[in-house]
Short mmCIF file of C-alpha atoms and ligand atoms in Angstrom, two decimals:
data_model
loop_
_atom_site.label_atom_id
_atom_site.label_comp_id
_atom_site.label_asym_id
_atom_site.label_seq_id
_atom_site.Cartn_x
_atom_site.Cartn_y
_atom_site.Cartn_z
CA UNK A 1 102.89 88.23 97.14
CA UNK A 2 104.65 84.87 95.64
CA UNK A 3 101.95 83.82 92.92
CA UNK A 4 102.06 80.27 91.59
CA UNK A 5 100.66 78.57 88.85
CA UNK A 6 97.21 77.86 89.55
CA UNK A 7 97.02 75.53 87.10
CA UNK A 8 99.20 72.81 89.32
CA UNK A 9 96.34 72.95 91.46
CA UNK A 10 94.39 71.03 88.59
CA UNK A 11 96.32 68.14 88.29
CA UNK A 12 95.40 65.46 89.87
CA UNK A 13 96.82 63.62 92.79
CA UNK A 14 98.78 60.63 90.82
CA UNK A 15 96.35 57.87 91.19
CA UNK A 16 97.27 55.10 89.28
CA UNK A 17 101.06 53.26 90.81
CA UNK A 18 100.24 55.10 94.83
CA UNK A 19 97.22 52.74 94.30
CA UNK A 20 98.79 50.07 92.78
CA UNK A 21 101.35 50.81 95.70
CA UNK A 22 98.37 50.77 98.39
CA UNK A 23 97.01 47.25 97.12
CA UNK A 24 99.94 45.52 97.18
CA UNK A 25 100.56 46.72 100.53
CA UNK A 26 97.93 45.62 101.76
CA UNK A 27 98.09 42.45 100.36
CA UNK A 28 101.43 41.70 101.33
CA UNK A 29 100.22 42.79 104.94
CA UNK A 30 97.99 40.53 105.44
CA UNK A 31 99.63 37.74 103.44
CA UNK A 32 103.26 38.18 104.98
CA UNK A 33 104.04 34.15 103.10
CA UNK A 34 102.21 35.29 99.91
CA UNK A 35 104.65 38.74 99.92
CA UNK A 36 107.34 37.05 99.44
CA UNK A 37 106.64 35.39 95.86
CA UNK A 38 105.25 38.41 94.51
CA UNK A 39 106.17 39.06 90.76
CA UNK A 40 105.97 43.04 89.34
CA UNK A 41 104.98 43.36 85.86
CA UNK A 42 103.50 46.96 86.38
CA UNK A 43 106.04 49.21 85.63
CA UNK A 44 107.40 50.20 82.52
CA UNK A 45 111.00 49.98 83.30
CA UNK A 46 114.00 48.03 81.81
CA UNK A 47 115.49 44.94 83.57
CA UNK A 48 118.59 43.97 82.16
CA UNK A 49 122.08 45.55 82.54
CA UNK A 50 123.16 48.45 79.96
CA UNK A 51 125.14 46.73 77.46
CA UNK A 52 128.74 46.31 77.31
CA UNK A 53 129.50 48.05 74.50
CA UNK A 54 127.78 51.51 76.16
CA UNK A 55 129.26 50.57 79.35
CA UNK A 56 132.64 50.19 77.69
CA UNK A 57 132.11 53.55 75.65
CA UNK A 58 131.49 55.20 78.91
CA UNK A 59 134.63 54.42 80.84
CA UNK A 60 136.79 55.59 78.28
CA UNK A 61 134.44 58.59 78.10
CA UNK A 62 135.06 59.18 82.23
CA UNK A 63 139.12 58.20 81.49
CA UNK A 64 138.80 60.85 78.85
CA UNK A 65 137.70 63.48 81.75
CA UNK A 66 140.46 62.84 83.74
CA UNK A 67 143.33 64.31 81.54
CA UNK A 68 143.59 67.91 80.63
CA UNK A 69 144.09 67.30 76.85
CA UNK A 70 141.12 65.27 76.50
CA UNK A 71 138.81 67.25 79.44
CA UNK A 72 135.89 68.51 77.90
CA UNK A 73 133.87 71.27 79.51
CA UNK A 74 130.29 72.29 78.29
CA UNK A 75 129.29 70.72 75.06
CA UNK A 76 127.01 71.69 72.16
CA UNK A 77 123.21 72.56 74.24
CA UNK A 78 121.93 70.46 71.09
CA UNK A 79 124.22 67.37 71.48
CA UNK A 80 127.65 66.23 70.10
CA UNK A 81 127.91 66.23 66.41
CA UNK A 82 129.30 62.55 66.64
CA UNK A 83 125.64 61.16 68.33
CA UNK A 84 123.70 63.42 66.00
CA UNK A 85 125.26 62.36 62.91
CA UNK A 86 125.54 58.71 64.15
CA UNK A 87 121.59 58.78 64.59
CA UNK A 88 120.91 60.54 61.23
CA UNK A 89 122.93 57.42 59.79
CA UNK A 90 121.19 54.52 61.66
CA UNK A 91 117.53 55.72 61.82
CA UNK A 92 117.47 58.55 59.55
CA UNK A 93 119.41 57.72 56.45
CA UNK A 94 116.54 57.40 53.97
CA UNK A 95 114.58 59.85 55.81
CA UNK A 96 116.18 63.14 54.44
CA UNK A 97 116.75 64.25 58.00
CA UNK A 98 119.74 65.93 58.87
CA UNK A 99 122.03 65.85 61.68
CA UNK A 100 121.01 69.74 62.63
CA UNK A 101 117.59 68.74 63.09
CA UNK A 102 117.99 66.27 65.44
CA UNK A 103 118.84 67.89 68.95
CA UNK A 104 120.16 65.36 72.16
CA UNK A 105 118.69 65.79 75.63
CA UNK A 106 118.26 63.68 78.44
CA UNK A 107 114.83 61.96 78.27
CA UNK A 108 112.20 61.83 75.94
CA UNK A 109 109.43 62.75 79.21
CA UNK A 110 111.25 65.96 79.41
CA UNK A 111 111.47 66.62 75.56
CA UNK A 112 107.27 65.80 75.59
CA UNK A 113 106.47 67.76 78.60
CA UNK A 114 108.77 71.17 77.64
CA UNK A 115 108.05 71.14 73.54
CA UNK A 116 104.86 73.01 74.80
CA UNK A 117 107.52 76.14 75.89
CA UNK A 118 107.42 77.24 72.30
CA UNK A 119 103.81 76.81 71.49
CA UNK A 120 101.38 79.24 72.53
CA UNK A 121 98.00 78.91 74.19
CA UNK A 122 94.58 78.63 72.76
CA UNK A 123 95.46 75.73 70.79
CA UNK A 124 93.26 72.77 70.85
CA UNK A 125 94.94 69.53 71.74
CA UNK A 126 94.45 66.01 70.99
CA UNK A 127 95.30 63.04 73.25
CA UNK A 128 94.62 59.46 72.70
CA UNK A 129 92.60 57.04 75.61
CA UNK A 130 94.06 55.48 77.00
CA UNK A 131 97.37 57.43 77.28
CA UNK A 132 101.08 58.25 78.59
CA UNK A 133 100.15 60.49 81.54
CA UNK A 134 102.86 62.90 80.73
CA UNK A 135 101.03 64.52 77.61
CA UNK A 136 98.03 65.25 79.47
CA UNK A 137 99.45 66.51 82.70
CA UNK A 138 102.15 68.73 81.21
CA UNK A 139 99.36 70.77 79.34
CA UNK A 140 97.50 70.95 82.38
CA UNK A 141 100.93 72.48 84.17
CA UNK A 142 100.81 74.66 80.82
CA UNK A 143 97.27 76.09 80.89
CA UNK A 144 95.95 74.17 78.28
CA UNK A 145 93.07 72.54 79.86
CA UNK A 146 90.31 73.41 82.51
CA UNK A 147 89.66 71.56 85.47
CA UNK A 148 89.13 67.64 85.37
CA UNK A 149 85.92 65.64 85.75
CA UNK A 150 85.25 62.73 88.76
CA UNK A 151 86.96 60.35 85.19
CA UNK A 152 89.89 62.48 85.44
CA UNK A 153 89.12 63.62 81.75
CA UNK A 154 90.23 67.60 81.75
CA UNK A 155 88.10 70.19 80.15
CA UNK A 156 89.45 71.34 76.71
CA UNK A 157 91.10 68.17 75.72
CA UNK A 158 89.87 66.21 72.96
CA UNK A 159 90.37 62.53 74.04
CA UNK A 160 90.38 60.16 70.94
CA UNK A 161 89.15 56.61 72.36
CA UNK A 162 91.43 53.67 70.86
CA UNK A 163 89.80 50.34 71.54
CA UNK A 164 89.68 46.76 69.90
CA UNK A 165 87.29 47.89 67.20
CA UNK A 166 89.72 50.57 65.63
CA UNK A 167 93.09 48.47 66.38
CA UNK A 168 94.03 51.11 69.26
CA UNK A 169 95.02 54.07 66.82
CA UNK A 170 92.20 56.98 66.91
CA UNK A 171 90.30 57.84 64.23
CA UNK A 172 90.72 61.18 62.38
CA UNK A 173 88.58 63.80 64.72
CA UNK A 174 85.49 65.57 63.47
CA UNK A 175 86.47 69.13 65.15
CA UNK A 176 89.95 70.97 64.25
CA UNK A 177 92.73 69.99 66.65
CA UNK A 178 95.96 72.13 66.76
CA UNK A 179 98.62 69.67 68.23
CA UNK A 180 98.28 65.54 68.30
CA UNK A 181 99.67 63.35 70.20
CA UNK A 182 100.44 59.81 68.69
CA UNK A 183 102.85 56.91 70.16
CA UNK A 184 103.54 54.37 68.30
CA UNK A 185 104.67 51.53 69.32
CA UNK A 186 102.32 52.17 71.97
CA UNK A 187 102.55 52.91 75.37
CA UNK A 188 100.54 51.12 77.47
CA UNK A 189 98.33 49.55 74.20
CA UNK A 190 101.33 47.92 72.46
CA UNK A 191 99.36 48.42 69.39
CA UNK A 192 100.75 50.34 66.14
CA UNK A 193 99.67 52.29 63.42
CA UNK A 194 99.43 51.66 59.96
CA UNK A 195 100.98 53.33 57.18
CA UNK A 196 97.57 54.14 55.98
CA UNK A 197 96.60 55.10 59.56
CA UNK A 198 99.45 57.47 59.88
CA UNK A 199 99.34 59.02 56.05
CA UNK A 200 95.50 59.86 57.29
CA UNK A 201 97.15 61.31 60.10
CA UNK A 202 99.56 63.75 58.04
CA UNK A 203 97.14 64.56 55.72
CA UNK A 204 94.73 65.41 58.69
CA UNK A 205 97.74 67.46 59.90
CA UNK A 206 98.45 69.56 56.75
CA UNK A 207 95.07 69.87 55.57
CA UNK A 208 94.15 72.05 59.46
CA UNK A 209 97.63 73.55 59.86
CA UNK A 210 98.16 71.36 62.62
CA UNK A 211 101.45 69.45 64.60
CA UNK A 212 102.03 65.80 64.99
CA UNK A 213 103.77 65.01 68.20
CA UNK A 214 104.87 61.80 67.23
CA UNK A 215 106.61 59.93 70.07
CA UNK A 216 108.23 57.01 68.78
CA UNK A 217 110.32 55.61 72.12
CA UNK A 218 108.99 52.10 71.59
CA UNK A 219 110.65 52.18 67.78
CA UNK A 220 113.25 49.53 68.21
CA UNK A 221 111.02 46.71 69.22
CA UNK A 222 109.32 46.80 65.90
CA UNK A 223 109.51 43.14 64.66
CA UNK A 224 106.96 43.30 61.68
CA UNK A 225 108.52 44.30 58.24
CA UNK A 226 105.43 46.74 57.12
CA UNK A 227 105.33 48.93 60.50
CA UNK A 228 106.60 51.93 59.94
CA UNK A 229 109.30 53.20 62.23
CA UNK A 230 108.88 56.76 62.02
CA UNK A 231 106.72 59.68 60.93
CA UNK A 232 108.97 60.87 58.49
CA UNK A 233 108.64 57.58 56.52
CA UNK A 234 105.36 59.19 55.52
CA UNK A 235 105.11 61.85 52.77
CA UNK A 236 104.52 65.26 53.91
CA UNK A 237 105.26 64.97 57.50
CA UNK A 238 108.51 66.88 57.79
CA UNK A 239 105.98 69.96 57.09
CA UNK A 240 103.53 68.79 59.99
CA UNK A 241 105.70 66.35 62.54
CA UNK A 242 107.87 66.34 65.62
CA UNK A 243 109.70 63.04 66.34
CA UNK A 244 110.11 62.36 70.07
CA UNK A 245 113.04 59.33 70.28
CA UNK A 246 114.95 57.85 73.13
CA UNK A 247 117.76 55.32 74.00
CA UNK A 248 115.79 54.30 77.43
CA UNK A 249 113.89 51.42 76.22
CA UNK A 250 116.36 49.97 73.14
CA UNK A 251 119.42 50.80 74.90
CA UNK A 252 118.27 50.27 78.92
CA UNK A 253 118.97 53.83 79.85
CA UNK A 254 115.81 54.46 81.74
CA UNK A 255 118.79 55.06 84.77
CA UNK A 256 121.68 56.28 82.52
CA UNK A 257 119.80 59.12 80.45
CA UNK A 258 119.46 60.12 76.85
CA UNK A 259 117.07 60.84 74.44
CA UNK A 260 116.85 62.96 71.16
CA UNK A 261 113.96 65.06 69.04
CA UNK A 262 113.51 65.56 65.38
CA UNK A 263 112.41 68.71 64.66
CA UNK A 264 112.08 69.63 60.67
CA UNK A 265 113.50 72.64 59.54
CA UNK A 266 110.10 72.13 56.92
CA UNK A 267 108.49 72.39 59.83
CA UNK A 268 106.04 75.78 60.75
CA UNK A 269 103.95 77.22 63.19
CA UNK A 270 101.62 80.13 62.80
CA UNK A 271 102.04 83.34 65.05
CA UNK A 272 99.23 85.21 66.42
CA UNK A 273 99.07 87.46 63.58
CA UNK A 274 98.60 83.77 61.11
CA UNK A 275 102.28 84.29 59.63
CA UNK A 276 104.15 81.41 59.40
CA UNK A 277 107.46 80.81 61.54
CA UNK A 278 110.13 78.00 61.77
CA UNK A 279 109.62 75.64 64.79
CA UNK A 280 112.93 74.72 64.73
CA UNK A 281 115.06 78.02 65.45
CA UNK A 282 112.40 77.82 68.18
CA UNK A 283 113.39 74.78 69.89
CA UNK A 284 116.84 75.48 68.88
CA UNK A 285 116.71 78.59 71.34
CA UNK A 286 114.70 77.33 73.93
CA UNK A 287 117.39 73.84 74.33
CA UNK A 288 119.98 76.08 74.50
CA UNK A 289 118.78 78.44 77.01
CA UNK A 290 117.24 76.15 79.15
CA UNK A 291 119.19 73.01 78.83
CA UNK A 292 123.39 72.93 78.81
CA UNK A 293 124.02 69.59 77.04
CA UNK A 294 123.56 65.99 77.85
CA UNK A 295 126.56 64.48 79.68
CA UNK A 296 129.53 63.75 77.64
CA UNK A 297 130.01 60.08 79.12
CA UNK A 298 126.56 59.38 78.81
CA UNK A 299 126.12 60.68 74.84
CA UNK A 300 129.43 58.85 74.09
CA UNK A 301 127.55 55.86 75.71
CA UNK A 302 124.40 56.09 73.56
CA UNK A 303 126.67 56.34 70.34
CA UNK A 304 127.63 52.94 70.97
CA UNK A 305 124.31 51.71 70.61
CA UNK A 306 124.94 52.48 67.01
CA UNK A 307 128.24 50.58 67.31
CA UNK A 308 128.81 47.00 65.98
CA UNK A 309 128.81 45.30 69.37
CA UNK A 310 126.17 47.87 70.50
CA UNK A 311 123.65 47.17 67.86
CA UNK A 312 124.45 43.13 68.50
CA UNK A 313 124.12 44.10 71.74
CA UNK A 314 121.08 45.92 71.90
CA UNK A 315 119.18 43.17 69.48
CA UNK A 316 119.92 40.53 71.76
CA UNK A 317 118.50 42.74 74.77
CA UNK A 318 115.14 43.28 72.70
CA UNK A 319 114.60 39.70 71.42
CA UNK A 320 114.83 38.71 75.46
CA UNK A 321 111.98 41.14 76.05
CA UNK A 322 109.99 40.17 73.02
CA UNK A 323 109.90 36.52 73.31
CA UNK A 324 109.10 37.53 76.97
CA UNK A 325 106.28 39.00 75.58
CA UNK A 326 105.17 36.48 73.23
CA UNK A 327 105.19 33.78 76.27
CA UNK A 328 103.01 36.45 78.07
CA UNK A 329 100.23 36.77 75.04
CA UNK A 330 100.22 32.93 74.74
CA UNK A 331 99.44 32.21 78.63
CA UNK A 332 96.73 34.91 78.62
CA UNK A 333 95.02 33.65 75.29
CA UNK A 334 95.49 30.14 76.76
CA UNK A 335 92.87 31.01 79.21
CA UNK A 336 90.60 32.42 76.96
CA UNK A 337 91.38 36.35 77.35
CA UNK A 338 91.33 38.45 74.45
CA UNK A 339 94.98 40.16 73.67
CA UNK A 340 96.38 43.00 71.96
CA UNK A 341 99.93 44.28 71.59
CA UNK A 342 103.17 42.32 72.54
CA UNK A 343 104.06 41.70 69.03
CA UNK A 344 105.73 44.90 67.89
CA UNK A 345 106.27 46.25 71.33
CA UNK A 346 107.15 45.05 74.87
CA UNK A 347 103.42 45.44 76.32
CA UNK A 348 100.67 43.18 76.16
CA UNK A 349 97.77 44.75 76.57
CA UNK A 350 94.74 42.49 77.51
CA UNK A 351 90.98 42.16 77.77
CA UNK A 352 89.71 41.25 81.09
CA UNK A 353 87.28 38.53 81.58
CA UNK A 354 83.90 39.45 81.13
CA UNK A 355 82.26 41.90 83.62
CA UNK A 356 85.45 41.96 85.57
CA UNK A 357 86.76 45.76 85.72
CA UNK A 358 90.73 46.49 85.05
CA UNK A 359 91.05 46.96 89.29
CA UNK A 360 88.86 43.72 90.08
CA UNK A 361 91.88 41.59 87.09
CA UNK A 362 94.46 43.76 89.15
CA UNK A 363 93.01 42.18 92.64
CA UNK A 364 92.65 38.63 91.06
CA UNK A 365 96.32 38.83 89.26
CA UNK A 366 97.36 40.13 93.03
CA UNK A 367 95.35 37.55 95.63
CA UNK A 368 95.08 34.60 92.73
CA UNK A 369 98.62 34.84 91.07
CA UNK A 370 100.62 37.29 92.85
CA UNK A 371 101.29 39.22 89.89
CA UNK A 372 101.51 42.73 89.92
CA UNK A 373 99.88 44.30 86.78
CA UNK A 374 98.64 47.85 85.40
CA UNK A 375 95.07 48.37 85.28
CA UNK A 376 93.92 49.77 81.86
CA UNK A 377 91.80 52.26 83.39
CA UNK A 378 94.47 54.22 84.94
CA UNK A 379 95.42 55.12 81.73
CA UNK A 380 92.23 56.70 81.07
CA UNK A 381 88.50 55.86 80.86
CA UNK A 382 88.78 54.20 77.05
CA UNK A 383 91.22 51.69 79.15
CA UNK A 384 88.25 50.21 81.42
CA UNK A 385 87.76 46.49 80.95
CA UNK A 386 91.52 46.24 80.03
CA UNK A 387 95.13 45.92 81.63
CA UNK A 388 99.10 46.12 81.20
CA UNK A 389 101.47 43.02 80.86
CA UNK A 390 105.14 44.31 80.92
CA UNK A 391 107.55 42.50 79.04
CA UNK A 392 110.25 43.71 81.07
CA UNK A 393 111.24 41.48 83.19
CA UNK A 394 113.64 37.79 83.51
CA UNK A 395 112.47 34.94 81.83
CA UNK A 396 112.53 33.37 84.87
CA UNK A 397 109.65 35.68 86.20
CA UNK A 398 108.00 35.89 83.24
CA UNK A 399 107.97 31.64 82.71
CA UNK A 400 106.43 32.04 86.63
CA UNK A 401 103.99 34.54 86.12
CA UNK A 402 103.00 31.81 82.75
CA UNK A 403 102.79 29.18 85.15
CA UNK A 404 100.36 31.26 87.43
CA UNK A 405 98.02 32.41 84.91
CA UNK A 406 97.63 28.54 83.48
CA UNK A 407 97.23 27.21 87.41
CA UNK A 408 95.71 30.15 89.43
CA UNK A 409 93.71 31.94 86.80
CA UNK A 410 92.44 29.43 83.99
C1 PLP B 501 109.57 55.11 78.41
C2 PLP B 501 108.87 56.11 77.56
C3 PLP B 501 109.55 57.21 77.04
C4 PLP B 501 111.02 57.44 77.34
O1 PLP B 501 111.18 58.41 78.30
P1 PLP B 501 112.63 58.83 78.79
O2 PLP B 501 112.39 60.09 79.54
O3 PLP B 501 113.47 59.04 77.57
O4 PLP B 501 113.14 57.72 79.67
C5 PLP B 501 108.87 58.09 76.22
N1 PLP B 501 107.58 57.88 75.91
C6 PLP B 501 106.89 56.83 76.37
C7 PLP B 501 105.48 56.64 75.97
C8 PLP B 501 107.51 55.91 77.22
O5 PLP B 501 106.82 54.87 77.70
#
């Protein structure tokens, strides 16, 4: 008898885009006329082309495939020493990270979802509401949680609400947590933390023994001088941290794939027993069991992001998106809405009118404006009353979608 894993029976159906899916279907149904000027600002996917110095750094990679002297085969499980040590230089220089901490892979949802591999159960986790789906349901796949309530919430989680009146980063629990979750930028907020607000954090996190899973994909659209950029800006967290990074959102390879963690070598876990052990021969032996190496092409890609052209490249790609989303918080506060985020990170993130739910703005944005947007709440019950702008997009759609919210929604 084939057992399976009982606890994929828990999850839940994915709710949020088949019913974003659902609406808009049956909007553009019955409004065949209206379909047809329908705008998406839903999804949290990259618009514009890779740039041309990856693109560039990827042919010759391919060219470099096709000649026995230059063929490589399998590569390093934990990435090429040239994109490691080309991060380490860019983003870590100050940092006292070094390039053998820092192991390639090919998305940061994978690196989130299989870190739990080399933690064991029983420990108590800590998620933020509203939140990236991923964390929640890959503990669920894990046995970390019981079954979920008619909100969705699962039993055994501790959810830390982030609303307006703590600036959208959670405030230190009362009970002991074992693992934390924190994005920042966030994901689908936009808001970020503090130094203060993370050196809380990492005391929090050394004081119980704990592990910050600190997922920092949204890092390059930082635009304020006093945000920090990582977790290991802060004292002490090389001893309590995992930095989750990736060159989908700063680079545009949602579609071309590449990512990278930071994983201490300061860095411990506790056995059963309460003796200490490295995380990061851990890791080291899980990636290279489980994983065989990002592709060559597509690691010699993402080192170009660190390039000259690449990083000229990749600034112009991220002032596009942010001015996007500056447009975006202006036409929304224009009509009197209350909004959050867009300022240090491509999402806006705001308030719905008064008594109006995050599905009743999503029908109004959809009948009213034609806009497709994210309703808060699918992010989790602390996202009620709220929804998602993406900045990702053309100006030209985003200057429409402006124009709609001044005309159709003021
Ligand atoms: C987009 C995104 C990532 C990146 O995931 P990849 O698998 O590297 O594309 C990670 N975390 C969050 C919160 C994101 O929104």
């Amino acid at each position: 008898m084939a057992r399976i894993n009982d606890n994929f029976l828990k999850l839940k159906a994915g709710y949020l885009f088949p019913e974003i899916g659902r609406r808009v279907s049956a909007f553009t149904d019955a409004n065949p006329e209206a379909a047809a000027k329908l705008i998406r600002c839903g999804i949290g996917d990259v618009t514009e082309p890779l740039p041309e110095a990856c693109r560039k750094a990827m042919h010759d990679a391919v060219d470099e495939q096709g000649s026995s002297e230059t063929f490589r085969g399998y590569g390093p499980e934990q990435g090429y020493g040239f994109l490691r040590e080309a991060i380490v230089e860019n983003q870590y220089a100050d940092l006292g990270i070094t390039a053998d901490e820092v192991f390639i892979s090919d998305g940061s949802k994978c690196d989130s979802g299989n870190i739990l591999d080399i933690f064991g159960p029983g420990n108590k986790i800590a998620i933020t509401d509203p939140v990236y789906p991923v964390y929640v349901d890959t503990n669920v796949m894990i046995g970390n949680t019981g079954e979920a309530d008619e909100n969705g919430a699962y039993d055994g989680l501790v959810y830390l609400p982030c609303n307006a009146a703590n600036d959208f980063v959670p405030a230190i629990p009362e009970e002991k947590v074992d693992l934390i979750y924190l994005c920042y930028p966030n994901n689908p907020t936009g808001a970020t933390a503090t130094r203060e607000q993370l050196e809380a954090w990492v005391a929090y996190a050394k004081e119980n023994k704990s592990i910050i899973f600190y997922d920092a994909a949204y890092e390059a659209f930082i635009q304020e001088d006093d945000v920090p950029h990582s977790i290991f800006e802060i004292e002490g967290a090389h001893e309590c941290a995992i930095e989750f990074r990736s060159f989908s959102k700063n680079g545009g390879f949602t579609g071309t794939r590449c990512a990278y963690t930071v994983i201490p070598k300061a860095l411990k876990g506790y056995t059963e027993d309460g003796s200490e052990q490295a995380i990061h021969p851990l890791w080291s032996r899980r990636h290279s069991t489980k994983f065989n190496g990002a592709s060559y092409p597509v690691q010699r890609g993402a080192a170009a992001v660190f390039s000259e052209e690449g990083k000229a490249q990749v600034a112009t790609l991220i002032e596009g998106y942010m001015s996007n989303a500056k447009l975006l918080r202006e036409a929304c506060e224009a009509i009197g809405l209350s909004v959050f985020g867009g300022i240090n990170a491509p999402y806006v993130w705001v308030g719905c009118p008064e008594g109006v739910t995050s599905w009743g703005m999503f029908d109004r944005m959809l009948e009213e404006a034609q806009v497709v947007i994210t309703p808060g709440s699918g992010f989790g019950s602390a996202g009620e009353g709220y929804f998602r702008i993406s900045a990702f997009n053309s100006r030209e759609n985003v200057e429409e979608v402006c124009r709609r919210i001044a005309e159709n929604l003021g």
